[in-house]
Coordinates of C-alpha atoms in Angstrom, one line a residue:
M411 CA -252.7 -22.7 -68.9
E412 CA -252.1 -23.4 -65.3
Q413 CA -249.3 -25.7 -64.2
F414 CA -251.6 -28.1 -62.4
E415 CA -254.1 -28.0 -65.5
R416 CA -251.3 -28.7 -67.6
A417 CA -250.6 -31.6 -64.9
R418 CA -253.9 -32.9 -65.3
L419 CA -254.2 -33.0 -69.0
D420 CA -251.2 -34.7 -69.5
A421 CA -252.2 -37.6 -66.8
Y422 CA -255.8 -37.3 -68.9
F423 CA -254.0 -37.9 -72.3
A424 CA -251.5 -41.0 -70.5
R425 CA -254.3 -42.9 -69.7
I426 CA -256.1 -42.3 -73.2
V427 CA -252.4 -43.7 -74.7
D428 CA -252.4 -46.3 -72.0
G429 CA -255.9 -47.9 -72.8
F430 CA -255.8 -47.3 -76.6
A431 CA -251.9 -48.1 -77.0
P432 CA -251.2 -50.1 -81.1
I433 CA -249.7 -53.5 -80.6
E434 CA -247.0 -52.3 -83.1
R435 CA -246.0 -48.6 -82.5
P436 CA -246.2 -47.3 -86.1
S437 CA -244.5 -43.7 -87.2
S438 CA -246.5 -40.8 -88.0
F439 CA -247.1 -37.3 -89.1
L440 CA -249.5 -34.6 -87.4
I441 CA -251.1 -31.6 -89.0
T442 CA -252.6 -29.4 -86.3
H443 CA -253.3 -26.2 -85.5
L444 CA -250.7 -25.3 -83.2
L445 CA -252.8 -23.6 -80.4
P446 CA -251.4 -23.1 -76.8
E447 CA -252.9 -26.4 -75.2
R448 CA -251.8 -28.0 -78.1
P449 CA -248.6 -29.4 -76.8
S450 CA -249.7 -31.9 -74.6
F451 CA -251.6 -33.6 -77.2
V452 CA -248.3 -33.6 -79.7
Q453 CA -246.8 -35.1 -76.7
A454 CA -249.7 -37.9 -76.2
V455 CA -249.5 -38.7 -80.0
G456 CA -245.7 -39.0 -79.6
M457 CA -246.7 -41.3 -76.9
A458 CA -248.7 -43.5 -79.6
S459 CA -246.7 -43.5 -82.4
T460 CA -243.2 -42.5 -83.7
L461 CA -244.4 -38.7 -84.4
R462 CA -241.8 -38.0 -87.7
A463 CA -243.1 -34.1 -87.6
V464 CA -245.7 -32.1 -86.7
L465 CA -246.7 -29.6 -90.0
P466 CA -248.9 -27.1 -88.1
K467 CA -251.5 -25.0 -89.9
P468 CA -249.5 -22.1 -91.0
K469 CA -252.6 -19.1 -90.1
S470 CA -252.9 -21.1 -86.2
I471 CA -249.4 -20.7 -84.6
D472 CA -248.7 -19.7 -81.5
P473 CA -244.8 -18.9 -81.1
A474 CA -244.3 -20.7 -77.6
A475 CA -246.8 -23.8 -78.2
L476 CA -244.0 -23.8 -81.2
R477 CA -240.8 -23.3 -79.2
E478 CA -242.1 -26.1 -76.8
I479 CA -242.7 -29.0 -79.7
E480 CA -239.8 -27.9 -81.3
K481 CA -237.4 -29.2 -78.7
A482 CA -238.9 -32.6 -79.2
T483 CA -239.9 -33.0 -83.1
P484 CA -239.4 -31.6 -86.4
C485 CA -242.0 -28.7 -87.4
D486 CA -242.4 -28.9 -91.0
P487 CA -243.8 -26.3 -93.0
L488 CA -247.1 -26.9 -94.3
T489 CA -248.6 -25.9 -97.4
R490 CA -251.7 -27.3 -99.6
A491 CA -248.8 -27.2 -102.7
L492 CA -246.6 -29.9 -101.0
F493 CA -249.1 -32.6 -101.0
E494 CA -250.8 -31.6 -104.1
D495 CA -247.4 -32.4 -105.8
A496 CA -247.0 -36.4 -105.9
D497 CA -243.6 -36.6 -106.5
A498 CA -242.8 -33.6 -103.7
A499 CA -245.2 -35.3 -101.1
V500 CA -243.2 -38.7 -101.6
E501 CA -240.1 -37.3 -101.6
Y502 CA -241.4 -35.1 -98.2
I503 CA -242.2 -38.6 -96.4
E504 CA -239.6 -40.9 -97.2
S505 CA -237.1 -38.0 -96.2
R506 CA -239.0 -38.4 -92.5
A507 CA -239.6 -42.4 -92.2
P508 CA -238.6 -44.3 -95.2
G509 CA -239.3 -48.0 -95.3
E510 CA -241.9 -47.4 -91.9
D511 CA -245.4 -48.0 -91.2
V512 CA -246.7 -44.7 -91.4
V513 CA -250.1 -43.0 -89.9
L514 CA -251.0 -39.9 -91.6
L515 CA -253.2 -37.5 -88.7
D516 CA -255.3 -35.1 -90.9
V517 CA -256.8 -31.4 -90.7
G518 CA -258.5 -30.7 -93.6
G519 CA -257.6 -33.6 -96.5
Y520 CA -253.8 -32.5 -97.5
F521 CA -253.1 -35.5 -97.6
A522 CA -255.9 -36.5 -100.1
P523 CA -254.5 -35.3 -103.5
S524 CA -251.2 -37.4 -103.0
L525 CA -252.6 -40.6 -101.2
D526 CA -252.6 -42.4 -104.2
A527 CA -248.8 -41.9 -104.4
L528 CA -248.1 -42.3 -101.6
C529 CA -249.2 -45.8 -100.8
D530 CA -248.3 -46.9 -104.6
R531 CA -244.9 -45.5 -104.4
F532 CA -243.2 -44.8 -100.7
S533 CA -241.0 -47.5 -99.5
G534 CA -242.5 -48.3 -96.5
R535 CA -246.4 -48.7 -95.3
I536 CA -249.0 -45.7 -95.7
L537 CA -251.8 -47.4 -92.9
G538 CA -254.3 -45.0 -93.1
V539 CA -255.4 -41.8 -92.4
V540 CA -257.1 -40.0 -89.1
E541 CA -259.3 -36.7 -90.3
D542 CA -260.8 -34.6 -87.8
T543 CA -262.6 -32.0 -89.7
E544 CA -266.0 -31.7 -92.3
N545 CA -264.1 -30.1 -95.2
G546 CA -261.1 -32.7 -95.0
H547 CA -263.8 -35.4 -94.6
K548 CA -265.4 -34.3 -98.1
R549 CA -262.2 -34.6 -99.7
Y550 CA -261.6 -38.0 -98.8
A551 CA -265.1 -39.0 -99.6
D552 CA -265.6 -37.7 -103.2
R553 CA -262.6 -39.3 -104.2
D554 CA -264.0 -42.6 -106.5
K555 CA -261.4 -45.0 -104.4
L556 CA -259.5 -44.5 -101.5
P557 CA -256.1 -46.8 -101.8
C558 CA -256.0 -46.9 -97.8
P559 CA -258.4 -46.5 -94.4
V560 CA -259.4 -43.1 -93.8
I561 CA -260.9 -42.9 -90.2
S562 CA -263.0 -40.0 -90.0
V563 CA -263.8 -38.0 -86.6
A564 CA -265.2 -35.2 -88.5
R565 CA -269.1 -36.5 -87.5
S566 CA -268.4 -38.1 -84.2
P567 CA -270.8 -37.2 -81.5
L568 CA -267.8 -36.1 -79.4
K569 CA -266.9 -33.5 -81.7
D570 CA -270.7 -32.1 -80.9
P571 CA -269.4 -29.6 -78.0
E572 CA -266.5 -28.6 -79.7
D573 CA -269.0 -27.5 -83.1
F574 CA -270.9 -25.9 -80.6
L575 CA -268.1 -23.6 -78.9
V576 CA -266.7 -22.9 -82.1
G577 CA -269.7 -21.1 -83.2
Q578 CA -269.8 -19.2 -80.4
S579 CA -266.2 -18.1 -80.8
V580 CA -266.8 -17.5 -84.4
V581 CA -269.8 -15.3 -83.7
F582 CA -267.6 -13.4 -80.6
S583 CA -264.6 -12.8 -82.6
A584 CA -267.1 -11.4 -85.7
E585 CA -268.6 -9.2 -83.6
A586 CA -265.4 -8.1 -81.8
L587 CA -263.8 -7.0 -85.1
M588 CA -267.3 -5.1 -85.9
R589 CA -267.5 -3.5 -82.8
G590 CA -263.8 -2.5 -83.3
R591 CA -264.8 -0.3 -86.5
G592 CA -268.5 1.3 -84.3
D593 CA -270.5 -1.4 -85.9
I594 CA -272.8 -3.3 -84.1
L595 CA -274.8 -7.0 -84.9
H596 CA -278.2 -5.6 -84.0
G597 CA -279.9 -4.2 -86.9
R598 CA -277.5 -6.0 -90.0
P599 CA -279.3 -9.0 -91.5
A600 CA -276.7 -12.0 -91.4
L601 CA -276.5 -14.8 -94.1
V602 CA -274.9 -18.1 -93.0
I603 CA -274.1 -20.2 -95.9
G604 CA -273.5 -23.6 -94.9
F605 CA -275.9 -25.1 -92.5
G606 CA -273.5 -28.4 -91.0
K607 CA -273.1 -28.3 -87.4
L608 CA -270.5 -25.1 -87.4
G609 CA -272.9 -23.5 -89.8
S610 CA -276.4 -24.1 -87.5
S611 CA -274.8 -23.5 -84.8
I612 CA -273.5 -20.0 -85.6
A613 CA -277.3 -19.6 -86.9
R614 CA -278.7 -20.2 -83.5
L615 CA -276.1 -18.0 -81.7
L616 CA -276.8 -15.2 -84.0
H617 CA -280.4 -15.4 -83.5
A618 CA -280.4 -15.5 -80.1
K619 CA -278.9 -12.2 -80.0
G620 CA -281.4 -11.0 -81.9
V621 CA -280.3 -11.0 -85.4
Q622 CA -282.1 -11.8 -88.2
V623 CA -280.7 -14.7 -90.0
T624 CA -280.9 -16.3 -93.6
V625 CA -279.3 -19.7 -94.3
H626 CA -278.4 -20.7 -97.9
D627 CA -277.2 -24.7 -98.3
V628 CA -277.0 -26.5 -101.3
D629 CA -278.4 -29.5 -99.4
P630 CA -282.1 -29.6 -99.4
V631 CA -282.1 -31.4 -96.1
R632 CA -280.0 -28.7 -94.3
Q633 CA -282.7 -26.5 -95.7
A634 CA -285.4 -28.5 -94.4
Q635 CA -283.8 -28.3 -91.0
A636 CA -282.7 -25.0 -91.1
L637 CA -286.5 -24.0 -91.8
S638 CA -287.6 -26.4 -89.0
Q639 CA -285.7 -24.1 -86.4
G640 CA -287.4 -21.1 -87.5
F641 CA -284.8 -19.6 -90.1
T642 CA -285.3 -18.1 -93.4
V643 CA -284.1 -20.1 -96.0
A644 CA -282.6 -18.0 -99.4
R645 CA -284.0 -19.5 -102.8
D646 CA -282.2 -16.6 -104.9
R647 CA -278.8 -16.8 -103.4
D648 CA -277.8 -13.4 -104.8
A649 CA -280.2 -11.8 -103.7
A650 CA -279.6 -13.1 -100.0
L651 CA -276.2 -11.5 -100.8
H652 CA -277.1 -8.2 -101.6
G653 CA -279.4 -8.2 -98.5
A654 CA -276.8 -9.3 -96.0
G655 CA -275.0 -7.1 -93.5
L656 CA -272.8 -10.0 -92.3
V657 CA -271.6 -13.2 -94.5
L658 CA -270.4 -16.2 -92.4
C659 CA -269.0 -18.6 -94.7
A660 CA -269.6 -22.2 -92.8
T661 CA -269.3 -24.7 -96.0
G662 CA -265.3 -25.8 -95.8
A663 CA -266.2 -25.5 -99.9
V664 CA -265.9 -22.6 -101.7
S665 CA -268.7 -20.4 -100.6
L666 CA -268.4 -17.2 -102.7
R667 CA -266.4 -17.5 -105.9
G668 CA -265.0 -14.2 -107.8
E669 CA -267.8 -13.3 -109.1
D670 CA -270.2 -13.5 -105.5
F671 CA -268.5 -10.5 -104.2
S672 CA -270.0 -8.1 -106.5
S673 CA -273.8 -9.4 -104.8
L674 CA -272.6 -8.1 -101.6
R675 CA -274.4 -5.4 -99.5
N676 CA -272.4 -2.2 -99.9
G677 CA -270.3 -2.4 -96.3
A678 CA -271.1 -5.8 -95.8
Y679 CA -268.3 -7.7 -93.2
V680 CA -267.5 -11.7 -94.7
A681 CA -265.8 -14.4 -92.7
T682 CA -265.4 -17.8 -92.7
V683 CA -264.7 -20.3 -90.2
T684 CA -262.3 -22.2 -92.1
S685 CA -258.9 -21.3 -94.3
S686 CA -259.5 -18.7 -97.0
E687 CA -258.5 -21.0 -99.7
D688 CA -261.4 -23.3 -98.7
E689 CA -263.8 -21.1 -98.4
L690 CA -263.0 -17.9 -100.4
D691 CA -261.9 -17.5 -104.3
L692 CA -260.2 -14.5 -103.6
A693 CA -257.8 -15.2 -106.3
A694 CA -261.1 -14.6 -109.1
L695 CA -262.3 -11.3 -107.5
P696 CA -262.2 -8.7 -110.3
R697 CA -259.1 -6.5 -110.5
V698 CA -261.1 -3.5 -110.4
Y699 CA -261.3 -3.8 -106.5
Q700 CA -258.9 -1.9 -103.9
R701 CA -257.5 -3.4 -100.9
S702 CA -257.1 -1.2 -97.9
P703 CA -256.3 -1.9 -94.2
Q704 CA -258.8 -0.6 -92.2
G705 CA -257.7 -1.0 -88.7
E706 CA -256.5 -4.4 -87.6
H707 CA -257.3 -8.0 -89.2
V708 CA -260.5 -5.9 -91.3
T709 CA -259.7 -5.1 -95.1
R710 CA -262.0 -2.8 -97.2
Y711 CA -262.1 -3.7 -100.7
S712 CA -263.4 -1.1 -102.7
T713 CA -264.7 -0.1 -106.4
T714 CA -266.8 2.3 -108.0
G715 CA -270.3 2.8 -106.4
H716 CA -269.2 -0.9 -104.1
Y717 CA -267.1 -1.8 -101.4
F718 CA -267.3 -4.4 -98.3
Y719 CA -265.1 -5.9 -95.6
L720 CA -263.2 -9.0 -95.1
L721 CA -262.6 -10.1 -91.4
N722 CA -259.1 -11.7 -90.9
G723 CA -257.7 -11.7 -94.1
G724 CA -260.4 -14.5 -95.0
N725 CA -259.1 -17.1 -92.3
A726 CA -260.7 -18.3 -89.4
V727 CA -261.9 -15.4 -88.0
N728 CA -261.9 -17.4 -84.7
F729 CA -258.3 -17.7 -84.4
L730 CA -258.0 -14.1 -83.7
H731 CA -259.3 -14.6 -80.1
G732 CA -257.5 -18.5 -79.2
A733 CA -260.5 -19.9 -80.7
S734 CA -260.4 -21.8 -77.2
V735 CA -263.5 -24.3 -76.7
G736 CA -262.2 -25.3 -73.3
P737 CA -261.6 -29.2 -72.5
F738 CA -263.9 -30.3 -75.0
I739 CA -261.3 -30.3 -77.7
F740 CA -260.0 -33.6 -75.4
L741 CA -262.5 -35.4 -76.4
V742 CA -261.9 -35.3 -80.2
Q743 CA -257.7 -35.7 -79.3
A744 CA -258.7 -38.7 -77.5
E745 CA -260.4 -40.1 -80.5
I746 CA -257.5 -39.1 -82.7
L747 CA -255.6 -41.5 -80.6
A748 CA -257.9 -44.1 -80.7
G749 CA -257.7 -43.7 -84.5
I750 CA -254.4 -44.6 -84.5
R751 CA -254.6 -48.2 -82.6
R752 CA -257.9 -48.7 -85.1
L753 CA -255.2 -48.5 -88.0
T754 CA -252.5 -50.2 -86.9
R755 CA -254.8 -53.4 -86.2
G756 CA -254.7 -54.0 -90.0
D757 CA -258.5 -55.3 -90.3
L758 CA -260.1 -52.1 -92.1
G759 CA -260.1 -52.0 -95.7
P760 CA -259.7 -48.8 -98.1
G761 CA -262.6 -46.0 -97.6
M762 CA -264.4 -44.5 -94.8
H763 CA -264.5 -45.7 -91.3
E764 CA -265.2 -44.2 -88.0
V765 CA -264.3 -45.2 -84.4
G766 CA -266.5 -47.6 -82.5
A767 CA -269.4 -46.4 -80.3
D768 CA -267.3 -48.6 -77.6
D769 CA -264.1 -46.6 -77.9
R770 CA -266.1 -43.4 -78.1
A771 CA -267.8 -44.0 -74.7
T772 CA -264.9 -45.1 -72.7
I773 CA -263.2 -42.2 -74.1
A774 CA -266.1 -40.0 -72.7
A775 CA -266.2 -41.8 -69.4
T776 CA -262.2 -40.8 -68.4
W777 CA -262.8 -37.4 -70.5
L778 CA -265.7 -37.1 -67.4
S779 CA -263.2 -38.5 -64.3
Y780 CA -260.9 -35.6 -65.2
F781 CA -262.9 -32.9 -66.5
N782 CA -266.5 -33.5 -64.9
R783 CA -265.2 -31.5 -61.2

């Protein structure tokens, strides 16, 4: 990022924070992909709250961004296990923000397993959670009862441009890795598992490249949407797996279980849009499969008579090439900042919530004044 671009981005976030400043400044914990442009957003979170720690997602850490953020804010290692253990989660939050009002900024539902314990046993007060992703949204929404407000930006219209561009970056990265091995997309039927905003974007982009695309989704509404857009919808999932030369997993849940891998066509490529722990049950893959590197970021899984290729170890393939979506990501980040203020008002009950339409319009107008140039 050029110096003038960074200055413009910092000015944009300063204006957003000024417009959405909480009446009372809470403490916060931020889980984030630590990409090259991310320090400006982290700095903005630190302006809107007292940022007690940044927990970078381990598969997407830019070293330069990490070094910059560590100068001002503690950066702690992030694992699912930390917040799946209620005692460890409470102890961790206590160690950083004892007795304080806290907002949890999440990417992927990390805080969900221990949220009850945090709300019940933490010496301070958990004001609520702001969740960024669809798989995280599902983790909170699927609970029988939430102990505090959860504001989700995952389904915000401000996220639509990001989702479309993430779809582009996924297709670009998958194709780049395949070409690195001398393979191409053309003539290789694709199966897209999950027809949400990301999956539908990926399916449309593959189709635009001349690829034959089949879609699988457990939701009959999304199946109908896929059919209306001209895609084949798989009736038989195993048959669809067997016929696909490229499988793209975009559910935010487990797309492929251990027994599914044996249904893959020989030489098929498998890629995901989230982390391997969310999309692939690799631990349940039969032990007869041997792993061998096939160049950088491609792993061959093989057993007698069967083999397939896994891209980027099963983690989000687009992060290999920066996962950049341009300035559109700043729309969503501004909505997260607005979510902080919404939680500090104290007028939300436990459950799922969204940022209001008026606040989204203000964010979009501000964004246009800085980036529509």
